[in-house]
XYZ file of C-alpha atoms in Angstrom:
774
model
C 26.971 16.504 37.753
C 29.925 17.320 35.517
C 32.274 20.302 35.862
C 34.845 20.148 33.062
C 36.718 22.200 30.533
C 35.312 22.635 27.000
C 36.512 19.270 25.704
C 34.456 16.664 23.881
C 33.217 14.016 26.319
C 32.073 10.656 24.911
C 29.267 8.947 26.868
C 28.368 5.237 26.501
C 26.073 2.807 28.276
C 23.440 0.091 27.952
C 19.749 0.258 28.936
C 17.838 -2.837 30.111
C 14.327 -3.437 31.443
C 14.613 -4.334 35.132
C 12.220 -7.301 35.433
C 12.989 -9.115 32.176
C 16.612 -7.945 31.738
C 15.744 -7.392 28.066
C 17.337 -4.515 26.077
C 15.199 -1.363 25.724
C 15.711 -0.146 22.176
C 14.735 3.367 21.054
C 14.896 4.685 24.628
C 15.744 8.399 24.710
C 19.115 9.419 26.197
C 19.341 13.197 26.671
C 22.154 15.447 27.925
C 20.537 18.333 29.840
C 22.205 21.638 30.713
C 22.394 21.883 34.501
C 21.585 25.594 34.581
C 19.135 26.266 31.747
C 17.513 22.792 31.852
C 17.587 22.780 28.056
C 18.508 19.729 26.034
C 22.075 19.863 24.712
C 22.243 16.625 22.747
C 20.437 13.317 22.552
C 20.221 9.887 20.966
C 18.203 6.678 21.122
C 19.385 3.232 22.154
C 20.162 0.549 19.571
C 18.492 -2.875 19.296
C 20.816 -4.262 21.983
C 20.100 -1.333 24.333
C 23.498 0.338 23.863
C 24.014 4.012 23.113
C 26.780 6.535 22.571
C 26.786 10.332 22.301
C 29.049 13.245 23.087
C 28.997 16.803 24.457
C 31.253 19.828 24.874
C 29.244 21.137 27.823
C 30.871 21.676 31.210
C 27.790 21.310 33.459
C 25.171 18.736 32.664
C 23.235 15.682 33.780
C 21.831 12.729 31.812
C 18.176 11.663 31.489
C 17.130 8.261 30.161
C 13.444 7.677 29.392
C 11.022 5.469 27.482
C 7.221 5.527 27.299
C 5.756 3.353 30.050
C 8.909 3.485 32.229
C 10.144 5.806 34.960
C 12.697 8.361 33.798
C 16.222 7.747 35.122
C 18.233 10.893 35.953
C 21.996 10.443 36.399
C 23.840 13.224 38.219
C 26.893 11.339 39.465
C 29.425 9.798 37.096
C 33.176 9.538 36.588
C 34.943 11.215 33.678
C 38.072 9.328 32.649
C 40.135 10.246 29.589
C 37.297 12.518 28.375
C 34.799 9.626 28.424
C 31.986 8.415 30.651
C 30.986 4.759 30.797
C 27.610 4.507 32.548
C 27.590 0.713 32.347
C 24.195 -1.022 32.565
C 21.191 1.170 33.409
C 17.902 -0.475 34.432
C 14.494 1.092 33.733
C 11.433 0.154 35.790
C 7.824 0.208 34.601
C 5.746 3.287 35.490
C 2.447 1.728 36.569
C 1.001 5.129 37.449
C 0.331 6.011 33.847
C -3.421 6.068 33.264
C -4.028 6.167 29.548
C -1.191 4.033 28.261
C -0.036 0.551 29.167
C 2.927 -0.782 27.238
C 3.243 -4.474 26.449
C 6.873 -4.830 25.372
C 8.490 -7.812 23.750
C 11.242 -8.267 21.217
C 8.662 -9.269 18.628
C 6.899 -5.896 18.625
C 5.919 -3.262 21.148
C 2.202 -2.793 21.725
C 0.750 0.341 23.268
C -2.775 0.559 24.713
C -4.247 4.040 24.771
C -7.637 5.453 25.669
C -9.148 5.006 22.193
C -6.598 2.981 20.218
C -4.015 0.198 20.204
C -0.611 0.730 18.588
C 1.446 -2.094 17.076
C 5.049 -1.145 16.303
C 6.398 -2.949 13.252
C 9.942 -3.914 12.443
C 10.876 -7.002 14.419
C 8.296 -9.554 13.313
C 10.398 -12.058 11.417
C 7.638 -13.517 9.269
C 6.995 -10.051 7.826
C 10.255 -9.972 5.852
C 9.534 -8.729 2.343
C 5.818 -8.723 3.135
C 3.414 -6.107 1.853
C 1.224 -3.915 4.041
C -1.671 -6.328 3.504
C 0.401 -9.224 4.835
C 1.602 -7.138 7.779
C -2.006 -6.274 8.636
C -2.854 -9.956 8.717
C -0.381 -10.368 11.616
C -2.017 -7.631 13.705
C -4.407 -8.853 16.449
C -8.120 -8.486 15.585
C -7.309 -7.781 11.911
C -7.826 -10.281 9.090
C -7.014 -10.008 5.375
C -8.607 -12.655 3.179
C -7.142 -14.107 0.021
C -8.832 -11.401 -2.059
C -7.238 -8.634 -0.013
C -10.454 -7.645 1.809
C -9.647 -6.271 5.283
C -11.845 -6.993 8.289
C -11.622 -5.969 11.931
C -13.079 -8.286 14.569
C -14.664 -10.287 11.762
C -16.397 -7.334 10.070
C -15.504 -5.434 6.934
C -16.227 -1.737 6.453
C -12.826 -0.728 7.870
C -11.386 2.687 7.014
C -7.698 2.522 6.094
C -5.578 5.638 6.665
C -1.949 6.358 5.785
C -0.233 8.673 8.273
C -3.613 9.614 9.738
C -5.190 10.656 6.434
C -7.004 9.030 3.516
C -4.588 8.015 0.778
C -4.647 6.744 -2.770
C -2.341 3.997 -1.515
C -5.171 2.658 0.650
C -8.033 3.221 -1.796
C -10.387 0.479 -2.944
C -9.625 1.311 -6.557
C -6.119 -0.100 -6.628
C -3.724 -2.577 -5.161
C -1.199 -0.029 -3.951
C -1.078 -1.361 -0.371
C 0.893 -4.173 -1.952
C 3.620 -1.698 -2.929
C 4.302 -0.787 0.722
C 6.678 -3.257 2.367
C 7.327 -3.958 6.039
C 10.583 -1.979 5.881
C 8.594 1.199 5.181
C 6.120 0.840 8.099
C 6.801 2.245 11.561
C 3.583 1.275 13.323
C -0.069 0.361 12.819
C -2.824 1.927 14.928
C -6.033 -0.048 15.411
C -8.991 2.079 16.507
C -12.003 -0.144 17.147
C -14.151 2.673 18.564
C -12.943 5.965 17.062
C -13.771 9.208 18.834
C -15.716 12.001 17.147
C -12.395 13.540 16.079
C -12.083 10.923 13.358
C -14.022 10.602 10.142
C -17.176 8.567 10.859
C -16.495 6.324 7.846
C -15.889 2.645 8.592
C -18.408 0.706 10.671
C -15.780 -1.669 12.026
C -13.313 1.044 12.942
C -10.101 2.565 11.600
C -6.676 1.154 10.791
C -3.975 3.817 10.529
C -0.662 2.836 8.878
C 2.204 5.131 9.903
C 5.148 5.165 7.494
C 8.681 5.769 8.708
C 10.001 9.331 8.709
C 13.105 9.333 10.818
C 14.434 12.508 12.432
C 18.102 11.771 12.943
C 21.099 14.093 12.875
C 22.932 14.214 9.538
C 22.277 11.749 6.706
C 20.721 8.474 7.752
C 18.965 5.708 5.948
C 18.383 2.044 5.335
C 18.290 -0.226 2.319
C 16.559 -3.573 1.933
C 16.638 -6.251 -0.757
C 14.133 -9.105 -0.876
C 14.060 -12.195 -3.095
C 11.100 -14.541 -3.072
C 9.388 -17.547 -4.596
C 6.899 -17.478 -6.242
C 8.631 -14.486 -7.846
C 8.533 -11.675 -5.302
C 11.561 -9.397 -5.631
C 11.805 -5.876 -4.257
C 14.300 -3.197 -3.301
C 13.618 -0.365 -0.868
C 15.681 2.648 0.116
C 14.867 5.125 2.889
C 16.872 8.354 3.319
C 16.635 11.131 5.871
C 18.600 14.351 6.192
C 18.103 16.516 9.273
C 19.374 20.051 9.832
C 18.363 22.713 12.316
C 15.555 24.006 10.077
C 14.805 21.158 7.667
C 13.986 17.492 7.881
C 14.176 15.993 4.392
C 12.764 12.495 3.995
C 12.406 10.148 1.062
C 11.572 6.543 0.283
C 12.041 4.622 -2.920
C 10.662 1.210 -3.740
C 10.748 -1.000 -6.827
C 9.758 -4.596 -7.324
C 8.387 -7.378 -9.467
C 6.144 -10.203 -8.351
C 3.899 -12.942 -9.654
C 0.738 -13.587 -7.674
C -0.857 -16.911 -8.655
C -4.361 -17.681 -7.459
C -5.781 -21.185 -7.907
C -9.561 -21.188 -8.270
C -12.190 -23.899 -8.362
C -15.927 -23.329 -8.878
C -18.951 -25.621 -9.110
C -22.324 -24.276 -10.303
C -25.211 -26.745 -9.920
C -28.698 -26.176 -11.309
C -30.835 -28.289 -8.968
C -33.964 -27.874 -11.121
C -32.495 -29.032 -14.439
C -29.842 -31.246 -12.819
C -26.935 -29.695 -14.736
C -23.459 -28.813 -13.458
C -20.793 -26.396 -14.643
C -17.274 -26.925 -13.309
C -14.468 -24.407 -13.739
C -10.894 -24.471 -12.482
C -7.645 -22.729 -13.272
C -4.896 -20.412 -12.167
C -5.208 -16.668 -12.376
C -2.023 -14.625 -12.429
C -1.461 -11.006 -11.588
C 2.110 -10.186 -12.475
C 3.123 -6.723 -11.320
C 6.075 -4.442 -11.796
C 5.732 -1.603 -9.312
C 7.559 1.590 -8.472
C 6.884 4.080 -5.701
C 8.590 7.149 -4.359
C 7.825 9.388 -1.392
C 9.454 12.802 -1.020
C 8.846 15.410 1.629
C 10.283 18.008 3.909
C 9.487 19.457 7.306
C 10.453 23.125 7.536
C 10.802 24.298 11.139
C 9.952 27.986 10.742
C 10.702 28.446 14.424
C 10.264 26.505 17.651
C 6.466 26.606 17.378
C 5.691 26.444 13.654
C 6.333 23.604 11.223
C 5.399 23.449 7.548
C 5.360 20.080 5.774
C 5.177 19.520 2.034
C 5.127 15.968 0.762
C 4.222 13.948 -2.277
C 4.139 10.343 -3.379
C 3.952 8.617 -6.723
C 3.306 4.966 -7.479
C 3.140 3.241 -10.826
C 2.117 -0.344 -11.521
C 2.333 -2.314 -14.730
C 0.103 -5.396 -14.674
C 0.089 -8.506 -16.808
C -2.568 -11.168 -16.210
C -2.000 -14.353 -18.228
C -4.814 -16.479 -16.789
C -6.434 -19.709 -17.955
C -9.657 -21.442 -16.825
C -10.889 -24.915 -17.800
C -14.663 -25.441 -18.081
C -16.816 -28.541 -18.337
C -20.617 -28.704 -18.619
C -22.448 -31.817 -17.405
C -26.034 -32.308 -18.614
C -28.999 -33.899 -16.898
C -27.773 -37.355 -17.950
C -24.548 -36.769 -15.990
C -22.374 -36.780 -19.118
C -20.001 -34.097 -20.336
C -21.855 -32.144 -23.009
C -18.982 -29.702 -23.540
C -15.393 -29.074 -22.423
C -13.532 -25.850 -23.247
C -10.721 -23.594 -22.134
C -10.897 -19.828 -21.558
C -7.648 -17.865 -21.702
C -7.082 -14.230 -20.779
C -4.427 -11.723 -21.731
C -4.716 -8.494 -19.755
C -2.410 -5.519 -19.634
C -2.953 -2.539 -17.357
C -1.137 0.528 -16.096
C -2.041 2.107 -12.768
C -0.583 5.547 -11.985
C -1.217 6.912 -8.482
C -0.015 10.134 -6.975
C -0.668 12.220 -3.900
C 0.424 15.629 -2.629
C -0.104 17.325 0.710
C 0.551 20.635 2.384
C 0.409 20.655 6.182
C 0.908 23.422 8.718
C 1.300 22.801 12.443
C 1.470 25.475 15.131
C 2.415 24.672 18.718
C 1.619 27.017 21.593
C 3.895 27.662 24.574
C 1.424 27.226 27.420
C 0.865 23.450 27.123
C 2.704 20.732 25.223
C -0.383 19.476 23.361
C -1.817 22.910 22.563
C -1.709 23.009 18.766
C -3.385 23.965 15.493
C -3.102 21.683 12.463
C -4.235 22.356 8.889
C -3.790 20.027 5.930
C -4.763 20.041 2.264
C -4.512 16.703 0.516
C -5.001 15.757 -3.126
C -4.768 12.294 -4.593
C -5.357 10.640 -7.965
C -5.705 7.063 -9.181
C -6.002 5.971 -12.791
C -6.277 2.657 -14.623
C -6.081 1.867 -18.292
C -6.737 -1.798 -18.921
C -7.296 -3.938 -22.007
C -8.246 -7.626 -21.922
C -8.566 -10.304 -24.626
C -10.513 -13.495 -23.927
C -10.575 -16.620 -26.064
C -12.770 -19.704 -25.562
C -11.418 -22.838 -27.269
C -13.545 -26.004 -27.510
C -11.825 -29.192 -26.379
C -14.739 -31.650 -26.642
C -18.495 -31.724 -27.179
C -20.620 -28.704 -28.114
C -18.849 -25.834 -29.849
C -17.867 -23.128 -27.340
C -15.398 -21.174 -29.490
C -15.695 -17.470 -28.735
C -13.675 -14.237 -28.641
C -14.266 -11.216 -26.372
C -12.526 -7.953 -25.533
C -12.911 -5.521 -22.650
C -11.586 -2.002 -22.164
C -11.437 0.053 -18.956
C -10.561 3.748 -18.612
C -10.802 4.740 -14.958
C -9.994 8.049 -13.250
C -10.489 9.064 -9.621
C -9.657 12.395 -7.973
C -10.031 13.012 -4.258
C -9.430 16.192 -2.252
C -9.428 16.476 1.544
C -9.233 19.710 3.534
C -8.887 19.372 7.301
C -8.495 21.710 10.284
C -7.871 20.462 13.850
C -7.405 22.477 17.034
C -6.402 21.034 20.424
C -6.531 23.194 23.584
C -5.509 21.922 27.046
C -6.870 24.245 29.762
C -4.754 22.600 32.448
C -2.974 19.311 33.072
C -6.218 17.308 33.142
C -8.789 18.991 30.866
C -8.538 19.273 27.064
C -10.911 20.122 24.230
C -10.573 19.380 20.505
C -12.517 20.811 17.593
C -12.198 20.867 13.839
C -13.730 20.357 10.420
C -13.132 18.290 7.310
C -14.382 18.480 3.721
C -13.830 15.558 1.335
C -14.609 15.670 -2.394
C -14.477 12.454 -4.433
C -15.007 12.400 -8.219
C -14.812 9.215 -10.297
C -15.419 8.234 -13.909
C -15.262 4.641 -15.167
C -15.582 3.979 -18.901
C -16.118 0.231 -19.431
C -16.728 -1.604 -22.711
C -17.285 -5.248 -23.675
C -16.977 -6.390 -27.294
C -18.056 -9.752 -28.717
C -16.626 -11.249 -31.922
C -19.522 -11.657 -34.361
C -19.389 -12.364 -38.105
C -15.714 -11.496 -38.370
C -15.897 -8.241 -36.391
C -15.869 -7.088 -32.785
C -19.256 -5.646 -31.812
C -19.927 -3.635 -28.648
C -22.246 -5.372 -26.146
C -24.619 -2.582 -25.121
C -25.858 -4.510 -22.064
C -22.382 -4.579 -20.548
C -21.004 -1.218 -21.728
C -21.501 2.161 -20.087
C -19.792 5.132 -18.450
C -20.313 5.239 -14.698
C -19.826 8.575 -12.889
C -19.582 8.704 -9.106
C -19.457 11.957 -7.122
C -19.524 12.131 -3.317
C -18.874 15.132 -1.051
C -18.787 14.835 2.749
C -18.612 17.790 5.151
C -17.903 17.076 8.821
C -17.419 19.157 11.976
C -16.622 17.837 15.452
C -15.879 18.658 19.063
C -14.494 16.591 21.944
C -13.741 17.201 25.610
C -11.445 15.049 27.754
C -10.623 14.853 31.464
C -7.542 12.853 32.525
C -7.021 12.485 36.256
C -4.722 10.279 38.276
C -7.241 7.443 38.653
C -9.727 7.964 35.862
C -10.299 9.718 32.564
C -13.239 10.377 30.259
C -13.576 11.705 26.710
C -16.851 12.692 25.036
C -17.403 13.891 21.508
C -19.954 14.705 18.828
C -19.512 14.837 15.066
C -21.932 16.109 12.408
C -21.529 14.921 8.820
C -23.471 15.776 5.680
C -23.147 13.495 2.657
C -24.053 14.422 -0.915
C -23.872 11.468 -3.330
C -24.738 11.203 -7.014
C -24.155 8.361 -9.484
C -24.940 8.377 -13.211
C -24.876 5.743 -15.938
C -24.387 8.038 -18.928
C -25.481 5.725 -21.723
C -28.805 4.871 -20.060
C -29.188 8.056 -17.970
C -29.869 5.995 -14.834
C -29.269 8.198 -11.757
C -29.043 7.723 -8.009
C -28.992 10.801 -5.759
C -28.653 10.724 -1.971
C -28.250 13.565 0.520
C -28.267 12.883 4.250
C -26.966 14.411 7.488
C -26.133 12.410 10.622
C -24.849 12.904 14.161
C -22.051 10.636 15.404
C -21.532 10.724 19.205
C -18.613 9.040 20.996
C -17.677 8.259 24.610
C -14.456 6.827 26.053
C -13.516 6.338 29.695
C -10.712 4.707 31.654
C -10.375 3.813 35.332
C -7.307 2.455 37.123
C -8.537 0.110 39.843
C -5.050 -0.939 40.950
C -1.539 -0.470 39.635
C -1.929 -3.767 37.772
C -5.541 -3.533 36.580
C -7.365 -0.907 34.505
C -10.746 -0.701 32.788
C -11.627 1.085 29.530
C -15.059 1.605 27.984
C -15.976 3.065 24.629
C -18.957 3.906 22.435
C -19.173 5.365 18.945
C -21.589 5.567 16.051
C -20.136 4.752 12.633
C -21.207 4.721 8.982
C -20.172 2.656 5.978
C -20.902 4.595 2.797
C -21.065 2.391 -0.308
C -17.861 2.864 -2.228
C -17.258 2.948 -5.932
C -16.768 -0.793 -6.286
C -19.939 -1.447 -4.283
C -21.966 0.779 -6.607
C -20.319 0.258 -10.007
C -22.479 -2.227 -11.980
C -19.614 -3.295 -14.258
C -17.548 -6.381 -13.698
C -14.606 -8.470 -14.879
C -15.687 -11.297 -17.202
C -12.603 -13.460 -16.563
C -14.971 -16.226 -15.501
C -18.194 -15.409 -17.318
C -20.144 -17.991 -15.292
C -19.235 -16.374 -11.940
C -19.795 -12.643 -12.300
C -19.350 -9.991 -9.623
C -21.244 -6.733 -10.147
C -21.962 -3.618 -8.090
C -25.302 -2.162 -6.998
C -25.939 1.542 -7.800
C -28.944 1.595 -5.426
C -26.987 0.493 -2.361
C -27.653 2.545 0.789
C -25.196 3.329 3.633
C -25.152 1.128 6.725
C -24.937 2.570 10.250
C -23.435 0.877 13.298
C -23.602 1.577 17.042
C -20.492 0.110 18.662
C -19.903 -0.518 22.395
C -16.883 -2.086 24.101
C -15.431 -2.798 27.547
C -11.716 -3.633 27.865
C -9.858 -5.015 30.884
C -6.084 -4.484 31.031
C -4.043 -6.651 33.419
C -0.326 -6.582 34.232
C 0.561 -9.622 36.302
C 4.308 -9.910 36.770
C 5.855 -10.466 33.365
C 2.489 -11.255 31.763
C 0.139 -8.742 30.151
C -3.473 -9.721 29.511
C -6.174 -7.708 27.783
C -9.750 -8.957 27.764
C -12.575 -7.139 26.004
C -16.309 -7.453 25.416
C -18.025 -5.636 22.553
C -21.442 -5.221 20.980
C -22.368 -3.855 17.533
C -25.783 -3.128 16.059
C -25.987 -2.367 12.315
C -28.951 -1.117 10.302
C -29.299 -1.454 6.506
C -26.562 -4.063 6.833
C -24.729 -4.708 3.572
C -24.249 -8.308 2.527
C -21.468 -8.110 -0.048
C -21.982 -11.299 -2.066
C -25.634 -12.176 -2.631
C -26.044 -14.630 -5.530
C -28.732 -14.989 -8.183
C -28.623 -17.935 -10.572
C -29.764 -18.410 -14.159
C -28.549 -20.752 -16.932
C -25.700 -21.934 -14.693
C -24.458 -18.338 -14.394
C -23.846 -17.092 -10.848
C -24.198 -13.311 -10.562
C -23.400 -11.898 -7.132
C -23.573 -8.332 -5.857
C -23.938 -6.381 -2.565
C -27.401 -5.744 -1.115
C -28.882 -4.053 1.975
C -30.410 -6.933 3.923
C -31.957 -5.830 7.225
C -30.062 -5.608 10.509
C -27.142 -7.340 12.227
C -26.398 -7.482 15.942
C -23.131 -8.979 17.166
C -21.755 -9.715 20.639
C -18.086 -10.579 20.900
C -15.216 -11.218 23.264
C -11.562 -10.550 22.558
C -8.455 -11.731 24.351
C -4.855 -10.561 23.821
C -1.993 -11.774 25.935
C 1.814 -11.791 26.146
C 3.932 -13.955 28.388
C 7.752 -14.116 28.390
C 8.391 -17.623 29.699
C 12.112 -16.866 29.751
C 14.581 -14.490 28.164
C 14.774 -16.869 25.192
C 11.052 -17.669 24.786
C 8.053 -15.354 24.432
C 4.399 -16.130 23.595
C 1.818 -13.723 22.155
C -1.809 -14.790 21.711
C -4.995 -13.314 20.269
C -8.515 -14.823 20.355
C -11.695 -13.233 19.031
C -15.189 -14.716 19.243
C -18.425 -13.136 18.064
C -22.001 -14.371 17.865
C -24.324 -12.489 15.526
C -27.976 -12.343 14.511
C -29.151 -11.433 11.017
C -32.715 -10.213 10.471
C -34.085 -9.283 7.058
C -35.707 -10.437 3.836
C -34.447 -11.361 0.374
C -36.743 -12.062 -2.578
C -39.715 -11.852 -0.180
C -38.274 -14.613 2.019
C -36.931 -14.322 5.544
C -33.152 -14.610 5.972
C -33.238 -14.527 9.784
C -30.525 -16.691 11.353
C -28.069 -16.849 14.246
C -24.417 -17.747 13.772
C -20.987 -17.318 15.299
C -17.309 -17.282 14.368
C -13.986 -17.194 16.145
C -10.439 -16.443 15.087
C -7.169 -16.979 16.909
C -3.432 -16.356 16.517
C -0.512 -17.642 18.536
C 3.038 -16.384 18.036
C 6.086 -17.843 19.739
C 9.613 -16.478 19.503
C 12.830 -18.204 20.476
C 16.327 -16.772 20.814
C 18.798 -19.326 19.474
C 22.589 -19.462 19.696
C 24.741 -17.446 17.260
C 22.438 -14.434 17.618
C 19.627 -16.115 15.651
C 15.954 -15.441 16.330
C 13.177 -17.866 15.365
C 9.469 -17.057 15.202
C 6.367 -19.035 14.255
C 2.752 -17.867 14.069
C -0.357 -20.036 13.800
C -3.698 -18.644 12.544
C -7.175 -20.152 12.713
C -10.580 -18.919 11.522
C -13.609 -21.083 12.238
C -16.406 -22.058 9.895
C -19.314 -19.617 9.859
C -22.784 -19.339 8.374
C -23.651 -16.707 5.749
C -26.950 -15.404 4.369
C -27.029 -18.076 1.640
C -24.547 -20.706 2.811
C -21.295 -20.903 4.758
C -17.569 -20.192 4.768
C -15.221 -23.035 5.689
C -12.595 -22.898 8.411
C -9.067 -21.715 7.555
C -5.882 -22.721 9.329
C -2.316 -21.793 8.363
C 1.091 -20.957 9.818
C 3.977 -18.561 9.076
C 7.565 -18.696 10.284
C 10.691 -16.555 10.208
C 14.407 -16.616 11.001
C 16.676 -13.614 11.609
C 20.444 -13.312 11.899
C 22.217 -10.054 12.747
C 25.469 -9.296 10.928
C 27.990 -6.460 10.634
C 27.710 -5.603 14.349
C 23.948 -5.227 14.110
C 23.996 -2.824 11.157
C 22.860 -5.604 8.835
C 20.142 -8.223 9.196
C 19.411 -11.354 7.154
C 15.793 -12.539 7.295
C 14.048 -15.637 6.009
C 10.277 -15.855 6.094
C 7.843 -18.540 4.979
C 4.171 -17.581 4.746
C 1.593 -20.386 4.706
C 4.178 -23.063 5.519
C 1.904 -26.008 4.766
C 0.013 -24.388 1.856
C -3.153 -24.843 3.922
C -4.620 -21.344 3.594
C -7.541 -22.324 1.359
C -10.756 -20.309 1.360
C -13.916 -22.254 0.619
C -17.449 -20.876 0.189
C -20.721 -22.726 -0.222
C -24.034 -21.252 -1.361
C -26.881 -23.628 -0.617
C -30.290 -22.667 -2.012
C -33.422 -24.629 -3.002
C -32.829 -24.123 -6.747
C -29.024 -24.036 -6.990
C -25.769 -24.930 -5.283
C -22.446 -23.053 -5.583
C -18.975 -23.970 -4.401
C -15.963 -21.653 -4.703
C -12.386 -22.260 -3.607
C -9.346 -19.943 -3.671
C -5.707 -20.568 -2.777
C -2.589 -18.409 -3.086
C -0.084 -21.008 -1.878
C 3.236 -20.862 -0.044
C 5.491 -17.786 -0.270
C 9.177 -17.860 0.713
C 11.204 -14.648 1.011
C 14.890 -14.042 1.775
C 15.721 -10.488 2.808
C 18.828 -8.448 3.525
C 18.673 -5.018 5.147
C 21.397 -2.551 6.112
C 21.223 0.679 8.102
C 23.700 3.502 7.666
C 24.377 6.957 9.064
C 25.151 8.187 12.529
C 21.769 7.197 13.890
C 21.873 10.006 16.449
C 18.476 11.337 17.476
C 18.522 15.146 17.555
C 16.445 17.338 19.795
C 16.980 21.083 19.686
C 16.673 23.443 22.630
C 13.070 24.405 23.188
C 11.792 22.354 20.259
C 8.998 19.814 20.694
C 9.367 16.546 18.856
């Protein structure tokens, strides 16, 4: 313990993990007043585990802590020339923690909690310059296909949240997740079996993307510049200013990219023995801007008011071309033509939120939280299509489409958490979500020298859905075991209207959503977790909207206004092992879904494939999941993820049974090597097996990503190189095999290479005020 005059004392040191001798970055280093026990000053360790801070106090001790490790308290040290050098400090794992097991590696830190898994982002090399969608594809159990559809454990119907709340950035209506880059993301939470506290939406679970909002003393920030091929350039700037009362945070992003998509389709009429082939490259060129501004106002030690807003704007250009050929029953080309598209669109998105949080003095987690959230998404799009005959029958044709889309969403939420003692806690709250959408869509055909509206493909579609939910949970957390039970009630009021034809669909239904989570520590190295929850997938706008893009007018996707919600009962059992340096997590899960939605059911007429979502009976799935990490040495670490599920479909389509059994498995393996000259190398392999669908099958997919990182400027700067889909092997192939027709579709994005430079500035000193909870 120090006894000095009021002079500034500089304190330095380095924190390592005892067993692996790896640096512990972001560990908390706090100077504590010896008499009052209040925190005087604090910081967090850098990437190499080092730290430095100072104090004018005369009597103090030093505490060093990190989640999952035992806190180190240092009372004895030598002050020389007004400085203290603590040297190397080793932290040991705290195996007594019940609800959280940390799997730490330099690649990313993974936290296992009672009802979620947390993946901290920032060190995965192959994520350089990547968007949120690409980051998600590197998270265990999560898959993002070439169309951007997100699935969890092989199933879609996932609810995406931003900072714990619905967001226009994550909405189905836009592509705004692409405007969030890896530099802006702090962590991703994967909740496969959400408790009743969470919105019941999302049959496969919830993915919560937490954006960075640093709380550092003074002005701090980081800047990143990324250059890529195909064209993928972006610049991001994050700034944070912290004072005693205010925490001001902002993020700015701007970029331009070209997203080519090579497509191949074959439509075979097996009755008339005709074939239509189409192939070409679709482009979506985007200029995007986004800004996030907000402030936390610390009214006092127990009350915080947050006001934040975000704005994103996209300008799209889609110069696409598709080549068609029609082969008749004599197996000769009857016609060859080319269809070109010129599309321009603007997509404004904005969001605003007011949040109030009150902490109570009796227990750390005793709090009241209220938030009001508003968000808007708009799209104005105009497309021109031209068919030009190359050979054979005349196919010359001109078409236009126009889209005016507006969506407004408002969410009001109240949450209250009350611990009664150190082991028993209850939660309760309510949420009301209002969603209003209007989509004005028009198709015009060129006839007799004029553009004429096609009444069969033109209409105004209105979508209004209001959901009211209330919940309660109770949790017991003892030394050896814990349990959490909950119940949520939700009432849904849905109405859709096609204005031009006055076709309506009204639904009103109320449902109970129970949940159960439990954990038991058998030994210090082995724990068990179980979970159950009931979930719902409510058809979203793009599931219901009957309008479509006619880019390829022989392969048409349309919505289904009569689609019903699907409900899923989800069960899981997870085993968590810590064996020396290795961490292994093995889980078994079961899901049963009623009114299961099949999202691409095809009908075929005149070589035109029209596909839309339908409710087709029930699905039951049994799966196993394996996650593991093993540091072979200080310079080599392996992370692996394997997921296998076998499912049964039961139902009818067009008065015919579609009962079948099938299975699928996915796997990822990441290896990281530390090379000389402070260079890190990382490579990730991904594999998804072939699987059967209601009408055909999906082919296997295998691809690999790699990354290199070099620290510069004493660790303040980092140069990254990433290559996604190294071998250009990520090709998605779909077959539809029916008695009367055969369909084949193939999509490929290709290889993406990105070079990134990032630089952090500011003091980087974490600040914790006396008596204030962080």
